[in-house]
Amino acid sequence: MLNGLKSCCQESSLGRDSSAGSVSRLGLLLSVIHTVIFPLLTFVSLSLSSTVSFVDCSGGKVWFEIGDSPDFRVSEDGVIYALRRLSMAGKENAVVVVYAQDLQSKKVWKTRVHLHVRPNETEESINSSPVPEILFPWRSVVVRGDGTMKRVKRDWVIPPISVPENSRGQFPEDLVRIRSDRDKNRMLRYSVTGPGADQPPTGIFIINPISGQLSVTKPLDREHISNFHLRAHAVDLNGNQVENPIDIVINVIDQNDNRPEFTHTIFNGSVPEGSKPGSFVMTVTAVDKDDPKTANGMLRYKILSQNPQSPSSNMFTINNKTGDIITVAAGLDREKVTQYTLIIQATDMEGNPTYGLSNTATTIIRITDVNDNPPEFTTDTFFGEVHENRVNVIVANLTVTDKDQPHTPAWSAVYRIIAGDPTGRFSIPTDPTTNEGLLTVVKPVDFEQTRSFMLTVEAENEVALARGIHLPRQSTATVSVRILDINESPEFTPNPKLIKLEEGLPAGSMLTSFTAQDPDRFMRQIVRYSKMYDPAKWLEIDPVNGRISTIAILDRESPYVKNNLYNVTFMAYDNGVPPATGTGTLQIHLLDINDNAPHVFPSDVEMCERPDPNAINITASDPDLNPNAGPFVFELANRPSDIRRNWTLNRLSGEYAQLRLRIGSLASGIYDIPIMITDSGNLPMSNMSYLRVKVCQCDHHGDCVDMERIIAAGLGTGAIIAILICIIILLVLVLLFVMWMKRRDKERQAKQLLIDPEDDVRDNILKYDEEGGGEEDQDYDLSQLQQPDALEPECVKVGIRRMDERPLHHDHQYPLRSAAPHPGDIGDFIHEGLKAADNDPTAPPYDSLLVFDYEGSGSTAGSLSSLHSSSSCGDQDYDYLGDWGPRFRKLADLYGGGDD
């Protein structure tokens, strides 16, 4: 272990440029780890191979490389590491050659590093060796051109400090001492800042403020933080900065503490069967959290096992660096092995099985199918049979075997008839589920022509066979189809059959023979005939020989004749079991003859009383065809005589004539004008036809306005019904309104108040706190309140009865309540009163409860319904009651007979 940390710039004689005569400069930084990398490496010392002089560093990028020594490596910052445990038994030193190259000038320097072994030192003595010291500011020496040297002060760039991760030493562990050369004259305080010190994660690095000792407090994890950037500060006791802060970089040295991890637990890949060696299959990937620039993160792959080991145990290989899996052997056959399972191992330390960490993953390689197996028929010959004249019937099922993957294009069969069916009567679709060929009849076959077929069928796949594979003989088969005879229907020839005849043939005329032939030549059968469809019932057929004759006169003008054609359908049937029937159509083209006389058209016309113009154009209608129709000859009849006197008929053309009125006006009415019309047939036919002329009054447009037209153009049935419905609805509404008004009047009479609206005290404000006038207001005539029994009978009826007064009826007596009734009699009294009220026909329903207010003859006062004077039964004066207030004034009006 070095006793201190040296940072220097070296100049070597090997680096001189003789052509330029100048001194080439190279900044070479050699720093040595301060802890033991491996326990067996007890001590390392560095010695320079030649005398060097210190010059100012140029600051260019330097690249380092170890010579022929596989046990060491050098980092970019010049730190030398041992790659493995060193066994230096019997050796006092070891020499390592280090090359350095300036990347700008491409100059190369070389130095030797001597490693000395000190057997008497232990790990404890190494750990207790002095800690490297950083002294700032650093004084550089610059060589002038004349060979003299000048010391220049500048800030020092501290080389990175390397600290291994996962250290198990005692903490805090000293790293380096920071000291200023100004601490000789005064007391200084040292501190560090940055992530890991006073910034998160805090507390990893601490410094002794007095001695400047920088220490780490816990193990570091490179996978968490790979380096730390700190700044060292030196201040006096007053906090004044003594030196400029210097940057300290602490690199965490990686250790192999992480296993490789595959990105997937199971990798899936595929390769077509029959692939050649070297075919790419798939790539597996693993990652290692360790430093990928070191052996700790450099992975190597290999295949541990293959299952199944058929046809070879090494069907695949893997690129140990990239993880690409390729085939190395031929013989991949999906029909034998559908998939392979490989166990892949990834190891760090560049695959070193001793020091490297490993992990495994499973790779499943599926062998995909290619069309390397043609379909083969299960037998050389297939048999089938079908009845004649049948279509879309399956004759036979053709079965094949195919070793390729089912329900893929390489497995699905396509059948093709290559011989034996020149007319294309058969086809072979494929059943997608069973892959069978369904031999089907698509055109009818005739037993009388061909009794059997011998077909040659070939089977292929939907996709072409793989290169080098050919169809074997088993892909072709023979199909024997036997045709079965059936009883076929007799056939009319020709069908339909057309004949031409003149209309008007009499009944019983022989027309033609319409016969049918039996296709079954090998069966002796009898054919009979019958009529199926004859809409006009004009024809009949002989059931034995098929002769057709008329049973009625043929008429071309019949509604059953369309376009001069009359169609009749006949049936022929044999005596087979079961009988077979066939139909035929006879078409009769009827030729026209002059058998219909012409008629005037139109048959009804209108004319004004004073026509202007006073002419009507007419024509003729003839059901016959030319030349048995027009041109026509029109002529007025001679009788009656007024026809020719009032009318004239002029021929306009062979089809039209003009009827004109001779006189200036004609009375309204209907006139029948006889017109003789003759056609142009070979035997002309004439007919007396009547033209009905309606003479009427006309408007200024020349249109008839007679009452008949008005009535005809009047309201329709629907409009009349709508009007009637509206009238009925209106009447119902009027009736409902009348009923509502009557009911409203009754309610007003039933609810009429005893006082007029202007006397209604409810509209007035009454003062209830007014005491009144004293004794004067109490001057009442108590003689008016007497028992009803003391009054004379005829005096009871004096006065005007109120509408709500209980009616008086002497025939019905209510129970009388005793003057001093027993409490137990009250209930009986109420029940008797209720029964009497229910049986009283004079008591209105709304007044029935008043019976319980009747106090009987035992009361000291009579009924208030008939107040009267005890002195006289005549008219009394109730005007004094008006002095008692508005209520009594109304009472006086009721019983005094007032007009109000």
CSV table of N, CA, C and O in Angstrom, one decimal, residues 791-801 805 808 810 866 868 873:
chain,number,residue,atom,x,y,z
A,791,LEU,N,-151.1,28.3,22.9
A,791,LEU,CA,-151.6,29.0,21.7
A,791,LEU,C,-152.8,28.3,21.2
A,791,LEU,O,-152.9,27.1,21.3
A,792,GLU,N,-153.7,29.1,20.5
A,792,GLU,CA,-154.8,28.5,19.8
A,792,GLU,C,-154.3,27.8,18.6
A,792,GLU,O,-153.4,28.3,18.0
A,793,PRO,N,-155.0,26.8,18.2
A,793,PRO,CA,-154.6,26.0,17.0
A,793,PRO,C,-154.5,26.9,15.8
A,793,PRO,O,-153.6,26.7,15.0
A,794,GLU,N,-155.5,27.7,15.6
A,794,GLU,CA,-155.5,28.5,14.4
A,794,GLU,C,-154.4,29.5,14.3
A,794,GLU,O,-154.0,30.1,13.3
A,795,CYS,N,-153.9,29.9,15.5
A,795,CYS,CA,-152.9,30.9,15.6
A,795,CYS,C,-151.5,30.3,15.3
A,795,CYS,O,-150.5,31.1,15.1
A,796,VAL,N,-151.4,29.1,15.2
A,796,VAL,CA,-150.1,28.5,15.0
A,796,VAL,C,-149.6,28.7,13.6
A,796,VAL,O,-148.4,28.8,13.3
A,797,LYS,N,-150.6,28.8,12.7
A,797,LYS,CA,-150.2,29.0,11.3
A,797,LYS,C,-150.0,30.4,10.9
A,797,LYS,O,-149.8,30.7,9.7
A,798,VAL,N,-150.0,31.3,11.9
A,798,VAL,CA,-149.8,32.8,11.5
A,798,VAL,C,-148.4,33.0,11.2
A,798,VAL,O,-147.5,32.5,11.9
A,799,GLY,N,-148.1,33.8,10.3
A,799,GLY,CA,-146.8,34.2,9.9
A,799,GLY,C,-146.3,33.5,8.6
A,799,GLY,O,-147.0,32.7,8.0
A,800,ILE,N,-145.2,33.9,8.2
A,800,ILE,CA,-144.6,33.4,6.9
A,800,ILE,C,-143.6,32.3,7.3
A,800,ILE,O,-142.7,32.5,8.1
A,801,ARG,N,-143.7,31.2,6.6
A,801,ARG,CA,-142.8,30.0,6.9
A,801,ARG,C,-141.5,30.2,6.2
A,801,ARG,O,-141.5,30.7,5.0
A,805,GLU,N,-137.7,25.8,7.5
A,805,GLU,CA,-138.5,25.5,8.7
A,805,GLU,C,-139.0,24.1,8.7
A,805,GLU,O,-139.3,23.5,7.6
A,808,LEU,N,-144.9,21.4,9.6
A,808,LEU,CA,-145.9,21.0,10.6
A,808,LEU,C,-146.8,19.9,10.1
A,808,LEU,O,-147.3,20.0,9.0
A,810,HIS,N,-149.8,17.3,11.7
A,810,HIS,CA,-150.5,16.9,12.9
A,810,HIS,C,-150.7,15.5,13.0
A,810,HIS,O,-151.1,15.0,14.1
A,866,SER,N,-142.7,30.0,14.6
A,866,SER,CA,-144.0,30.8,14.4
A,866,SER,C,-144.1,31.7,15.7
A,866,SER,O,-144.8,31.3,16.6
A,868,HIS,N,-145.6,34.7,17.5
A,868,HIS,CA,-146.9,35.5,17.4
A,868,HIS,C,-147.2,36.2,18.7
A,868,HIS,O,-146.6,35.9,19.7
A,873,CYS,N,-154.8,36.7,17.2
A,873,CYS,CA,-154.3,35.8,16.1
A,873,CYS,C,-154.3,36.5,14.8
A,873,CYS,O,-154.0,35.9,13.8
